[in-house]
């Protein structure tokens, strides 16, 4: 197996609206990101993935794309983008864009043409259906963001499909011209030097061509939100998706060293099908969201590691994430102490890790008052905690006004506890989350066993998860106590010096059975492997 940068390296996810505002309008921009590249280089990551920066009416904050080959003026210009790319590359940082292929904005010229008349030559680029025989939507399909997935367009008397907002009409991937047009945009960015794409909402790409109703979900609970009321049998994970992805991969493979990452909220046995087949590979890294889904117990974590490893096809390279712009932050979900344990797992498990911006300084969700809600999902389906504003709060650079994010009024509140939770303060503090992330990333780079080695899951011991990583005769032991109390761990015959701990002042080596402190995780170099 070759060790491409995207296997051994780590990825940092930037939500551009919230990273750094260079022009004082309260929203982050490309110049802001460019000015903070040193933070990423210091941290020790290898690539940044930018959530969408294309021209957009911002109904879904950029995930409603009005032009696949431009930059929204809010974020800057194409020249700014080229400069960012150049400066990132000069520091050895790769740049990954977000490709929103499932849908466009309703203001994309393609959709404006498509909705103009039934006979328009772009009509079939989107999914139009007559009303049901008695009137109303063509079938029972639901929008992820609440309400039906169909909106009636009065001008032509037909409904169009939108898996998300009505401002995000779904493209019709059964029409060859759609693929051609989107692939053209992919080439545009690859030719500019972009290092890959994160494929947004990719499991929705194809829908049932007979438009059958989705079945009810028997285990639905109202607090899951209305979308979960049905099983998305006919709107997600359809077999046709694989052929389109294999064609996309073939295109991308024409450019050396590029990567495809897929957003796929699927169980392991479905997720791994997106690696593709040997003769027709698809996505390099189908995102593994399991750590966002499970209860944070040693039993669940060990099971997740074991089941994921077992499900991977031989050529399938693993990957891990703890958070993103759609989910509550890890430090909020697990608390600050276990967030450190989680970071150690993320950066020592086998596979490519992705760090969500701000998690490296332990940022927590920032609540947003109901009248200040920006996320359209929360606006459509209020009160269930589905809103995504809290995890999108501005990055904290220092303890100054607005945490150094903007000189204007930030588009979302910065939140409290800024004195402690900011980059400048943590840079000076060896016990900080930032220092821990830097140490972990440095260790990952120094130890091929972490970047490239095999993984052997050891039997769980109560609240302690443990595994070995091995490469070229070197073996590391990772031990993580997920309890807030001290726990005994018996390493068997394994001995060796402690290379890294979440805690200061521990033993320098493991002497045999020993006590892990509350919320402690460590990495040991095995001098005598078991
Ligand atoms: C993905 C994105 C999310 C967006 C949705 C629609 O799930 O991560 O932020 O709202 O797709 O594009």
Short mmCIF file of C-alpha atoms and ligand atoms in Angstrom, two decimals:
data_model
loop_
_atom_site.label_atom_id
_atom_site.label_comp_id
_atom_site.label_asym_id
_atom_site.label_seq_id
_atom_site.Cartn_x
_atom_site.Cartn_y
_atom_site.Cartn_z
CA UNK A 1 0.00 0.00 0.00
CA UNK A 2 1.44 3.39 -0.92
CA UNK A 3 1.46 6.13 1.67
CA UNK A 4 -0.01 9.14 -0.06
CA UNK A 5 -0.19 12.38 1.92
CA UNK A 6 -3.91 11.92 2.55
CA UNK A 7 -3.28 8.61 4.33
CA UNK A 8 -0.54 9.63 6.76
CA UNK A 9 -1.53 13.30 6.97
CA UNK A 10 -4.25 15.06 8.91
CA UNK A 11 -6.96 17.36 7.68
CA UNK A 12 -8.24 20.56 9.27
CA UNK A 13 -11.79 21.64 8.50
CA UNK A 14 -12.26 25.40 8.13
CA UNK A 15 -15.76 26.88 8.17
CA UNK A 16 -14.79 30.02 6.24
CA UNK A 17 -17.54 32.29 7.59
CA UNK A 18 -16.17 31.75 11.09
CA UNK A 19 -12.41 31.40 10.80
CA UNK A 20 -10.96 34.88 10.36
CA UNK A 21 -12.43 38.12 9.07
CA UNK A 22 -9.85 40.28 7.32
CA UNK A 23 -12.17 43.03 6.05
CA UNK A 24 -14.22 43.81 9.14
CA UNK A 25 -17.66 42.85 7.82
CA UNK A 26 -18.20 40.29 10.59
CA UNK A 27 -17.91 37.28 8.28
CA UNK A 28 -14.71 35.33 7.72
CA UNK A 29 -13.00 35.43 4.32
CA UNK A 30 -10.16 33.99 2.23
CA UNK A 31 -7.70 36.73 3.15
CA UNK A 32 -8.49 35.96 6.78
CA UNK A 33 -7.69 32.30 6.26
CA UNK A 34 -4.50 33.17 4.37
CA UNK A 35 -3.36 35.35 7.26
CA UNK A 36 -3.80 32.44 9.66
CA UNK A 37 -2.04 29.72 7.71
CA UNK A 38 0.84 29.83 10.17
CA UNK A 39 -1.50 28.62 12.87
CA UNK A 40 -2.24 25.52 10.81
CA UNK A 41 1.42 24.98 9.93
CA UNK A 42 2.37 25.33 13.64
CA UNK A 43 -0.40 23.00 14.65
CA UNK A 44 1.06 20.40 12.33
CA UNK A 45 -1.84 19.49 10.05
CA UNK A 46 -1.32 18.65 6.38
CA UNK A 47 -4.41 19.94 4.62
CA UNK A 48 -7.32 22.29 5.03
CA UNK A 49 -10.81 21.60 3.79
CA UNK A 50 -12.87 24.70 3.21
CA UNK A 51 -16.65 24.58 3.46
CA UNK A 52 -18.10 26.24 0.30
CA UNK A 53 -16.77 29.63 -0.78
CA UNK A 54 -18.57 29.80 -4.13
CA UNK A 55 -21.04 32.55 -5.08
CA UNK A 56 -24.19 31.87 -3.08
CA UNK A 57 -27.31 33.63 -1.83
CA UNK A 58 -26.33 32.01 1.52
CA UNK A 59 -29.73 30.46 2.22
CA UNK A 60 -27.70 27.52 3.62
CA UNK A 61 -24.53 29.59 4.13
CA UNK A 62 -22.79 28.54 0.95
CA UNK A 63 -24.22 25.02 0.55
CA UNK A 64 -26.57 26.66 -1.97
CA UNK A 65 -24.19 27.24 -4.87
CA UNK A 66 -25.04 29.75 -7.61
CA UNK A 67 -21.80 29.30 -9.58
CA UNK A 68 -19.43 26.34 -9.24
CA UNK A 69 -16.43 28.16 -10.65
CA UNK A 70 -16.32 31.42 -8.76
CA UNK A 71 -15.77 32.89 -5.31
CA UNK A 72 -18.48 34.76 -3.43
CA UNK A 73 -17.54 38.44 -2.95
CA UNK A 74 -18.22 37.95 0.75
CA UNK A 75 -15.18 35.67 0.84
CA UNK A 76 -13.05 37.52 -1.73
CA UNK A 77 -12.06 36.93 -5.33
CA UNK A 78 -10.62 34.18 -7.46
CA UNK A 79 -7.27 35.98 -7.17
CA UNK A 80 -7.57 35.80 -3.38
CA UNK A 81 -8.23 32.11 -3.71
CA UNK A 82 -5.18 31.59 -5.91
CA UNK A 83 -3.06 33.48 -3.38
CA UNK A 84 -4.42 31.37 -0.55
CA UNK A 85 -3.66 28.20 -2.49
CA UNK A 86 -0.16 29.37 -3.28
CA UNK A 87 0.62 30.39 0.30
CA UNK A 88 -0.83 27.15 1.64
CA UNK A 89 1.23 25.08 -0.79
CA UNK A 90 4.33 27.06 0.13
CA UNK A 91 3.84 25.82 3.72
CA UNK A 92 3.23 22.26 2.61
CA UNK A 93 -0.51 22.55 3.30
CA UNK A 94 -2.97 21.01 0.83
CA UNK A 95 -6.32 22.67 0.07
CA UNK A 96 -9.55 20.71 -0.33
CA UNK A 97 -12.78 22.30 -1.57
CA UNK A 98 -16.36 21.32 -0.80
CA UNK A 99 -18.21 20.05 -3.86
CA UNK A 100 -21.97 20.41 -3.50
CA UNK A 101 -23.01 18.18 -6.37
CA UNK A 102 -26.45 17.06 -5.22
CA UNK A 103 -28.11 20.45 -5.52
CA UNK A 104 -27.57 24.04 -6.56
CA UNK A 105 -29.04 27.30 -5.37
CA UNK A 106 -32.46 28.18 -6.80
CA UNK A 107 -30.63 31.24 -8.11
CA UNK A 108 -28.14 29.24 -10.13
CA UNK A 109 -28.62 30.19 -13.80
CA UNK A 110 -29.21 26.47 -14.54
CA UNK A 111 -32.23 26.40 -12.25
CA UNK A 112 -33.48 29.81 -13.35
CA UNK A 113 -33.54 28.45 -16.90
CA UNK A 114 -35.02 25.13 -15.80
CA UNK A 115 -37.97 26.71 -14.03
CA UNK A 116 -38.70 29.14 -16.88
CA UNK A 117 -40.69 26.72 -19.05
CA UNK A 118 -41.43 23.02 -19.31
CA UNK A 119 -39.77 23.09 -22.70
CA UNK A 120 -36.55 24.79 -21.60
CA UNK A 121 -33.46 22.81 -22.52
CA UNK A 122 -32.35 22.91 -18.87
CA UNK A 123 -35.72 21.58 -17.64
CA UNK A 124 -34.39 18.03 -17.29
CA UNK A 125 -31.32 19.20 -15.32
CA UNK A 126 -33.54 19.23 -12.22
CA UNK A 127 -36.27 16.89 -11.02
CA UNK A 128 -39.74 18.09 -11.99
CA UNK A 129 -42.97 16.14 -11.42
CA UNK A 130 -46.67 16.73 -11.87
CA UNK A 131 -48.78 17.08 -8.72
CA UNK A 132 -50.27 13.87 -7.29
CA UNK A 133 -53.56 12.86 -8.95
CA UNK A 134 -55.65 14.55 -6.25
CA UNK A 135 -53.27 17.53 -6.04
CA UNK A 136 -50.37 18.00 -3.62
CA UNK A 137 -46.78 16.78 -3.77
CA UNK A 138 -45.95 13.85 -6.09
CA UNK A 139 -45.00 11.54 -3.20
CA UNK A 140 -44.19 11.52 0.53
CA UNK A 141 -40.49 12.39 0.35
CA UNK A 142 -39.29 14.80 3.03
CA UNK A 143 -36.72 17.57 3.11
CA UNK A 144 -33.84 17.02 5.56
CA UNK A 145 -34.55 20.51 6.84
CA UNK A 146 -38.28 20.03 7.52
CA UNK A 147 -41.42 19.87 5.38
CA UNK A 148 -41.92 18.11 2.05
CA UNK A 149 -39.02 17.64 -0.37
CA UNK A 150 -41.24 19.10 -3.10
CA UNK A 151 -42.14 22.69 -3.87
CA UNK A 152 -44.79 23.68 -6.40
CA UNK A 153 -43.58 26.16 -8.96
CA UNK A 154 -46.71 28.07 -9.95
CA UNK A 155 -45.36 29.24 -13.30
CA UNK A 156 -45.20 25.79 -14.85
CA UNK A 157 -47.56 23.94 -12.50
CA UNK A 158 -45.02 21.27 -11.53
CA UNK A 159 -43.17 20.41 -8.33
CA UNK A 160 -39.38 20.38 -8.10
CA UNK A 161 -37.42 18.18 -5.72
CA UNK A 162 -35.16 19.50 -2.96
CA UNK A 163 -33.55 17.15 -0.45
CA UNK A 164 -32.72 20.21 1.68
CA UNK A 165 -34.14 23.76 1.52
CA UNK A 166 -36.52 24.81 -1.23
CA UNK A 167 -33.71 27.21 -2.18
CA UNK A 168 -31.57 24.11 -2.91
CA UNK A 169 -33.17 22.27 -5.85
CA UNK A 170 -31.70 18.80 -6.52
CA UNK A 171 -29.86 18.30 -9.79
CA UNK A 172 -30.97 15.41 -11.96
CA UNK A 173 -27.90 13.19 -12.14
CA UNK A 174 -29.70 10.88 -14.57
CA UNK A 175 -29.19 13.58 -17.18
CA UNK A 176 -25.71 13.25 -18.73
CA UNK A 177 -25.35 17.02 -19.21
CA UNK A 178 -25.49 17.53 -15.44
CA UNK A 179 -22.54 15.24 -14.86
CA UNK A 180 -20.66 16.88 -17.68
CA UNK A 181 -21.26 20.36 -16.27
CA UNK A 182 -20.29 19.47 -12.69
CA UNK A 183 -17.23 17.52 -13.87
CA UNK A 184 -16.25 20.63 -15.82
CA UNK A 185 -16.22 22.56 -12.53
CA UNK A 186 -14.15 19.80 -10.91
CA UNK A 187 -11.58 20.12 -13.70
CA UNK A 188 -11.59 23.91 -13.31
CA UNK A 189 -10.43 23.65 -9.69
CA UNK A 190 -8.06 20.72 -10.22
CA UNK A 191 -6.39 22.66 -13.01
CA UNK A 192 -5.97 25.57 -10.59
CA UNK A 193 -4.11 23.27 -8.22
CA UNK A 194 -6.77 22.28 -5.69
CA UNK A 195 -5.83 19.05 -3.89
CA UNK A 196 -9.22 17.41 -3.67
CA UNK A 197 -12.86 17.65 -2.78
CA UNK A 198 -15.13 16.84 0.09
CA UNK A 199 -18.32 15.59 -1.53
CA UNK A 200 -21.34 17.10 0.18
CA UNK A 201 -24.53 15.06 0.74
CA UNK A 202 -23.24 12.52 -1.75
CA UNK A 203 -25.56 9.67 -0.74
CA UNK A 204 -28.50 11.69 -2.10
CA UNK A 205 -27.10 11.98 -5.62
CA UNK A 206 -29.63 9.57 -7.15
CA UNK A 207 -33.29 9.12 -6.30
CA UNK A 208 -35.67 6.31 -7.20
CA UNK A 209 -36.67 6.74 -10.84
CA UNK A 210 -40.15 5.41 -10.06
CA UNK A 211 -40.61 7.96 -7.27
CA UNK A 212 -41.94 5.39 -4.80
CA UNK A 213 -42.97 6.59 -1.33
CA UNK A 214 -40.46 6.14 1.48
CA UNK A 215 -41.59 3.70 4.20
CA UNK A 216 -42.37 4.93 7.72
CA UNK A 217 -39.65 4.56 10.35
CA UNK A 218 -41.14 2.40 13.13
CA UNK A 219 -38.62 3.58 15.73
CA UNK A 220 -39.07 7.30 15.07
CA UNK A 221 -39.17 9.61 18.07
CA UNK A 222 -40.40 13.21 17.61
CA UNK A 223 -37.22 14.69 19.11
CA UNK A 224 -35.31 13.27 16.14
CA UNK A 225 -37.05 15.83 13.95
CA UNK A 226 -39.60 15.30 11.17
CA UNK A 227 -37.15 14.05 8.53
CA UNK A 228 -36.46 10.86 10.49
CA UNK A 229 -40.17 9.95 10.37
CA UNK A 230 -39.48 8.05 7.12
CA UNK A 231 -36.70 5.67 6.13
CA UNK A 232 -34.86 7.32 3.21
CA UNK A 233 -34.99 4.09 1.21
CA UNK A 234 -35.68 5.70 -2.17
CA UNK A 235 -33.73 8.94 -1.79
CA UNK A 236 -30.31 7.92 -0.49
CA UNK A 237 -27.59 5.33 -1.08
CA UNK A 238 -28.96 4.19 -4.45
CA UNK A 239 -26.79 1.84 -6.54
CA UNK A 240 -26.60 4.32 -9.44
CA UNK A 241 -24.47 6.63 -7.27
CA UNK A 242 -21.52 4.25 -7.47
CA UNK A 243 -21.10 4.42 -11.23
CA UNK A 244 -21.14 8.23 -11.17
CA UNK A 245 -18.56 8.28 -8.36
CA UNK A 246 -16.32 5.85 -10.22
CA UNK A 247 -16.38 8.24 -13.19
CA UNK A 248 -15.56 11.15 -10.91
CA UNK A 249 -12.68 9.17 -9.42
CA UNK A 250 -11.34 8.36 -12.87
CA UNK A 251 -11.35 12.08 -13.64
CA UNK A 252 -9.59 12.95 -10.38
CA UNK A 253 -7.05 10.16 -10.85
CA UNK A 254 -5.91 11.99 -13.97
CA UNK A 255 -4.38 14.51 -11.56
CA UNK A 256 -1.73 13.04 -9.25
CA UNK A 257 -2.06 13.29 -5.48
CA UNK A 258 -5.67 14.46 -5.23
CA UNK A 259 -8.23 13.12 -2.78
CA UNK A 260 -11.98 12.60 -2.59
CA UNK A 261 -13.71 12.63 0.79
CA UNK A 262 -17.38 11.69 0.98
CA UNK A 263 -20.01 12.91 3.43
CA UNK A 264 -21.93 9.68 4.08
CA UNK A 265 -23.98 9.14 7.22
CA UNK A 266 -24.31 5.38 6.73
CA UNK A 267 -23.75 2.21 8.77
CA UNK A 268 -20.32 0.63 8.21
CA UNK A 269 -21.49 -2.10 5.84
CA UNK A 270 -23.02 0.55 3.53
CA UNK A 271 -20.30 3.15 4.08
CA UNK A 272 -17.50 0.89 2.89
CA UNK A 273 -19.19 0.26 -0.46
CA UNK A 274 -18.17 3.84 -1.36
CA UNK A 275 -14.51 2.87 -1.59
CA UNK A 276 -15.68 1.25 -4.80
CA UNK A 277 -14.46 -1.98 -6.32
CA UNK A 278 -10.88 -2.78 -7.24
CA UNK A 279 -11.55 -2.21 -10.93
CA UNK A 280 -13.68 0.86 -10.28
CA UNK A 281 -12.49 2.79 -7.21
CA UNK A 282 -14.67 5.61 -5.93
CA UNK A 283 -14.03 7.73 -2.81
CA UNK A 284 -10.63 7.66 -1.07
CA UNK A 285 -12.12 8.55 2.32
CA UNK A 286 -15.82 7.84 2.88
CA UNK A 287 -16.26 9.73 6.15
CA UNK A 288 -16.51 7.60 9.26
CA UNK A 289 -18.85 9.44 11.64
CA UNK A 290 -19.09 6.71 14.26
CA UNK A 291 -17.44 8.71 17.06
CA UNK A 292 -20.21 11.30 16.68
CA UNK A 293 -22.89 8.68 16.99
CA UNK A 294 -21.93 6.39 19.87
CA UNK A 295 -22.29 6.74 23.62
CA UNK A 296 -18.86 7.65 25.02
CA UNK A 297 -18.13 4.42 26.89
CA UNK A 298 -15.12 2.14 26.56
CA UNK A 299 -17.40 -0.65 25.40
CA UNK A 300 -18.91 1.42 22.58
CA UNK A 301 -15.58 2.93 21.52
CA UNK A 302 -13.86 -0.45 21.39
CA UNK A 303 -16.78 -1.94 19.51
CA UNK A 304 -16.75 0.94 17.01
CA UNK A 305 -13.03 0.51 16.37
CA UNK A 306 -13.35 -3.24 15.98
CA UNK A 307 -16.40 -3.18 13.74
CA UNK A 308 -15.05 -0.42 11.53
CA UNK A 309 -11.69 -2.14 11.08
CA UNK A 310 -13.46 -5.40 10.30
CA UNK A 311 -15.76 -3.78 7.74
CA UNK A 312 -13.00 -2.06 5.76
CA UNK A 313 -12.13 -3.60 2.40
CA UNK A 314 -8.50 -4.50 1.91
CA UNK A 315 -7.61 -1.39 -0.02
CA UNK A 316 -9.90 0.87 2.02
CA UNK A 317 -8.00 3.42 4.09
CA UNK A 318 -9.78 4.38 7.34
CA UNK A 319 -10.59 7.86 8.62
CA UNK A 320 -11.95 9.40 11.83
CA UNK A 321 -13.70 12.62 12.82
CA UNK A 322 -14.92 14.10 16.11
CA UNK A 323 -16.92 17.04 14.82
CA UNK A 324 -17.99 19.24 11.97
CA UNK A 325 -20.13 22.26 11.14
CA UNK A 326 -23.32 20.19 11.45
CA UNK A 327 -22.81 18.61 14.88
CA UNK A 328 -22.46 19.75 18.47
CA UNK A 329 -18.78 20.26 19.37
CA UNK A 330 -16.81 17.44 20.96
CA UNK A 331 -15.91 19.49 24.07
CA UNK A 332 -19.63 20.12 24.63
CA UNK A 333 -20.69 16.53 23.99
CA UNK A 334 -17.99 14.91 26.14
CA UNK A 335 -16.81 17.72 28.40
CA UNK A 336 -13.33 19.27 28.30
CA UNK A 337 -11.49 16.39 30.00
CA UNK A 338 -12.81 13.63 27.75
CA UNK A 339 -12.38 15.90 24.71
CA UNK A 340 -8.63 15.54 25.38
CA UNK A 341 -8.95 11.76 25.49
CA UNK A 342 -10.96 11.92 22.25
CA UNK A 343 -8.24 14.03 20.60
CA UNK A 344 -5.65 11.45 21.56
CA UNK A 345 -7.76 8.68 20.06
CA UNK A 346 -8.50 10.70 16.91
CA UNK A 347 -4.79 11.29 16.33
CA UNK A 348 -3.54 7.81 17.20
CA UNK A 349 -6.19 5.56 15.62
CA UNK A 350 -5.41 4.03 12.24
CA UNK A 351 -6.62 6.34 9.51
CA UNK A 352 -6.79 9.93 8.39
CA UNK A 353 -8.04 12.29 11.12
CA UNK A 354 -10.00 15.46 10.45
CA UNK A 355 -9.93 18.21 13.08
CA UNK A 356 -12.79 20.71 13.11
CA UNK A 357 -11.56 24.29 13.52
CA UNK A 358 -11.58 25.41 17.15
CA UNK A 359 -11.59 21.90 18.56
CA UNK A 360 -7.82 22.21 18.93
CA UNK A 361 -8.40 24.92 21.56
CA UNK A 362 -11.35 23.15 23.17
CA UNK A 363 -14.05 25.47 21.88
CA UNK A 364 -17.53 24.56 23.03
CA UNK A 365 -20.93 25.20 21.46
CA UNK A 366 -22.03 28.82 21.82
CA UNK A 367 -25.77 29.08 22.42
CA UNK A 368 -27.71 31.47 20.21
CA UNK A 369 -30.84 33.28 21.42
CA UNK A 370 -34.00 32.28 19.49
CA UNK A 371 -34.27 35.74 17.93
CA UNK A 372 -30.67 35.56 16.70
CA UNK A 373 -30.85 32.14 15.04
CA UNK A 374 -29.18 32.09 11.63
CA UNK A 375 -29.35 28.42 10.66
CA UNK A 376 -32.30 27.73 8.33
CA UNK A 377 -32.75 24.24 9.80
CA UNK A 378 -33.38 25.66 13.29
CA UNK A 379 -35.69 28.25 11.77
CA UNK A 380 -37.71 25.57 9.97
CA UNK A 381 -37.75 23.06 12.80
CA UNK A 382 -37.26 25.13 15.97
CA UNK A 383 -36.77 23.97 19.53
CA UNK A 384 -35.45 20.43 19.02
CA UNK A 385 -31.80 21.39 19.21
CA UNK A 386 -31.22 20.66 15.52
CA UNK A 387 -29.76 24.12 14.88
CA UNK A 388 -26.10 24.31 13.84
CA UNK A 389 -25.21 27.87 14.83
CA UNK A 390 -23.65 26.86 18.18
CA UNK A 391 -20.85 24.83 16.55
CA UNK A 392 -20.19 27.55 13.96
CA UNK A 393 -19.22 30.33 16.36
CA UNK A 394 -16.18 32.44 15.45
CA UNK A 395 -12.67 31.10 15.97
CA UNK A 396 -10.92 32.63 18.98
CA UNK A 397 -7.49 34.02 18.21
CA UNK A 398 -6.81 36.11 21.30
CA UNK A 399 -8.50 37.60 24.35
CA UNK A 400 -9.18 40.95 22.63
CA UNK A 401 -12.51 42.24 21.31
CA UNK A 402 -14.45 39.52 19.46
CA UNK A 403 -11.58 37.17 20.27
CA UNK A 404 -9.57 38.72 17.43
CA UNK A 405 -11.93 37.25 14.84
CA UNK A 406 -13.26 40.55 13.48
CA UNK A 407 -13.09 44.28 13.99
CA UNK A 408 -16.78 44.43 13.05
CA UNK A 409 -19.84 42.69 14.46
CA UNK A 410 -19.43 38.91 14.25
CA UNK A 411 -22.16 37.13 12.32
CA UNK A 412 -22.59 34.71 15.24
CA UNK A 413 -21.78 35.38 18.90
CA UNK A 414 -18.21 34.67 20.00
CA UNK A 415 -19.39 33.29 23.38
CA UNK A 416 -17.86 33.39 26.85
CA UNK A 417 -14.67 32.03 28.40
CA UNK A 418 -12.58 33.80 25.77
CA UNK A 419 -9.65 34.53 28.14
CA UNK A 420 -8.82 30.84 28.42
CA UNK A 421 -10.15 29.46 25.15
CA UNK A 422 -8.10 31.29 22.53
CA UNK A 423 -5.05 30.51 20.42
CA UNK A 424 -2.69 33.14 21.86
CA UNK A 425 -3.32 32.17 25.49
CA UNK A 426 -3.00 28.47 24.77
CA UNK A 427 0.19 28.84 22.81
CA UNK A 428 1.85 29.91 26.03
CA UNK A 429 0.31 27.11 28.11
CA UNK A 430 1.84 23.63 27.86
CA UNK A 431 -1.24 22.15 29.55
CA UNK A 432 -3.68 23.58 27.01
CA UNK A 433 -5.75 21.68 24.44
CA UNK A 434 -3.72 23.45 21.74
CA UNK A 435 -0.44 22.19 23.20
CA UNK A 436 -1.87 18.67 23.39
CA UNK A 437 -2.94 18.78 19.73
CA UNK A 438 0.48 20.06 18.68
CA UNK A 439 2.25 17.33 20.62
CA UNK A 440 -0.05 14.66 19.19
CA UNK A 441 0.37 15.88 15.62
CA UNK A 442 4.14 16.08 16.04
CA UNK A 443 4.21 12.53 17.41
CA UNK A 444 2.10 11.36 14.48
CA UNK A 445 4.59 12.82 12.07
CA UNK A 446 7.56 11.39 13.95
CA UNK A 447 6.14 7.89 14.38
CA UNK A 448 5.29 5.98 11.19
CA UNK A 449 3.54 3.47 13.45
CA UNK A 450 0.85 6.13 14.01
CA UNK A 451 0.63 7.43 10.45
CA UNK A 452 0.93 4.15 8.64
CA UNK A 453 1.08 1.27 11.07
CA UNK A 454 -1.27 -1.62 11.67
CA UNK A 455 -3.77 -1.54 14.52
CA UNK A 456 -4.37 -4.30 17.03
CA UNK A 457 -7.29 -3.70 19.36
CA UNK A 458 -6.60 -5.14 22.82
CA UNK A 459 -9.39 -6.53 25.01
CA UNK A 460 -11.16 -3.70 26.81
CA UNK A 461 -10.43 -3.47 30.54
CA UNK A 462 -13.44 -1.89 32.22
CA UNK A 463 -13.40 1.79 31.27
CA UNK A 464 -10.06 1.54 29.50
CA UNK A 465 -9.68 1.21 25.74
CA UNK A 466 -6.29 0.05 24.49
CA UNK A 467 -4.68 -0.75 21.17
CA UNK A 468 -1.29 -1.24 19.62
CA UNK A 469 0.07 0.44 16.52
CA UNK A 470 2.99 -1.22 14.73
CA UNK A 471 5.19 -0.40 11.80
CA UNK A 472 8.57 -1.70 10.70
CA UNK A 473 9.45 -3.30 14.00
CA UNK A 474 8.33 -0.37 16.14
CA UNK A 475 5.27 -0.77 18.37
CA UNK A 476 3.26 1.80 20.30
CA UNK A 477 0.61 1.17 22.92
CA UNK A 478 -2.33 3.58 23.28
CA UNK A 479 -4.32 3.43 26.52
CA UNK A 480 -7.35 5.62 27.20
CA UNK A 481 -9.36 5.91 30.41
CA UNK A 482 -12.82 7.21 29.51
CA UNK A 483 -13.93 7.40 33.16
CA UNK A 484 -13.66 10.50 35.34
CA UNK A 485 -12.05 8.34 38.04
CA UNK A 486 -8.71 6.56 38.24
CA UNK A 487 -8.70 3.12 36.61
CA UNK A 488 -6.25 0.23 36.77
CA UNK A 489 -4.77 -1.08 33.54
CA UNK A 490 -2.86 -4.31 33.20
CA UNK A 491 -0.53 -4.15 30.18
CA UNK A 492 0.37 -7.83 30.40
CA UNK A 493 4.01 -8.21 29.38
CA UNK A 494 4.08 -4.81 27.68
CA UNK A 495 6.58 -2.30 29.07
CA UNK A 496 8.12 0.90 27.88
CA UNK A 497 8.51 4.65 28.20
CA UNK A 498 5.50 6.98 28.05
CA UNK A 499 5.86 9.16 24.95
CA UNK A 500 2.83 11.35 25.56
CA UNK A 501 0.05 11.77 28.09
CA UNK A 502 -3.04 13.98 28.25
CA UNK A 503 -1.83 14.81 31.80
CA UNK A 504 1.38 16.33 33.13
CA UNK A 505 3.60 14.75 35.74
CA UNK A 506 2.85 11.06 35.32
CA UNK A 507 5.19 8.05 35.37
CA UNK A 508 7.96 8.03 32.78
CA UNK A 509 7.39 4.41 31.93
CA UNK A 510 4.80 1.77 32.58
CA UNK A 511 6.12 -0.66 35.14
CA UNK A 512 3.44 -3.33 34.86
CA UNK A 513 -0.18 -2.92 36.03
CA UNK A 514 -0.69 0.75 36.86
CA UNK A 515 -3.33 3.36 37.62
CA UNK A 516 -4.46 5.72 34.89
CA UNK A 517 -5.56 9.02 36.35
CA UNK A 518 -9.14 10.24 35.79
CA UNK A 519 -9.69 11.11 32.09
CA UNK A 520 -6.13 10.15 31.22
CA UNK A 521 -4.90 8.71 27.96
CA UNK A 522 -1.34 7.96 26.96
CA UNK A 523 0.95 6.65 24.27
CA UNK A 524 3.72 4.24 25.25
CA UNK A 525 6.66 3.09 23.17
CA UNK A 526 6.86 -0.65 23.59
CA UNK A 527 10.35 -1.83 24.25
CA UNK A 528 9.11 -5.30 24.97
CA UNK A 529 6.06 -6.08 22.92
CA UNK A 530 3.56 -8.66 24.08
C1 LIG B 1 -24.32 18.69 4.14
C2 LIG B 1 -23.58 19.83 4.79
C3 LIG B 1 -24.57 20.71 5.48
C4 LIG B 1 -25.51 21.25 4.44
C5 LIG B 1 -26.18 20.11 3.67
C6 LIG B 1 -26.88 20.61 2.45
O1 LIG B 1 -24.92 17.87 5.08
O2 LIG B 1 -22.58 19.36 5.64
O3 LIG B 1 -23.96 21.76 6.17
O4 LIG B 1 -26.50 22.03 5.05
O5 LIG B 1 -25.24 19.17 3.22
O6 LIG B 1 -25.97 21.03 1.48
#
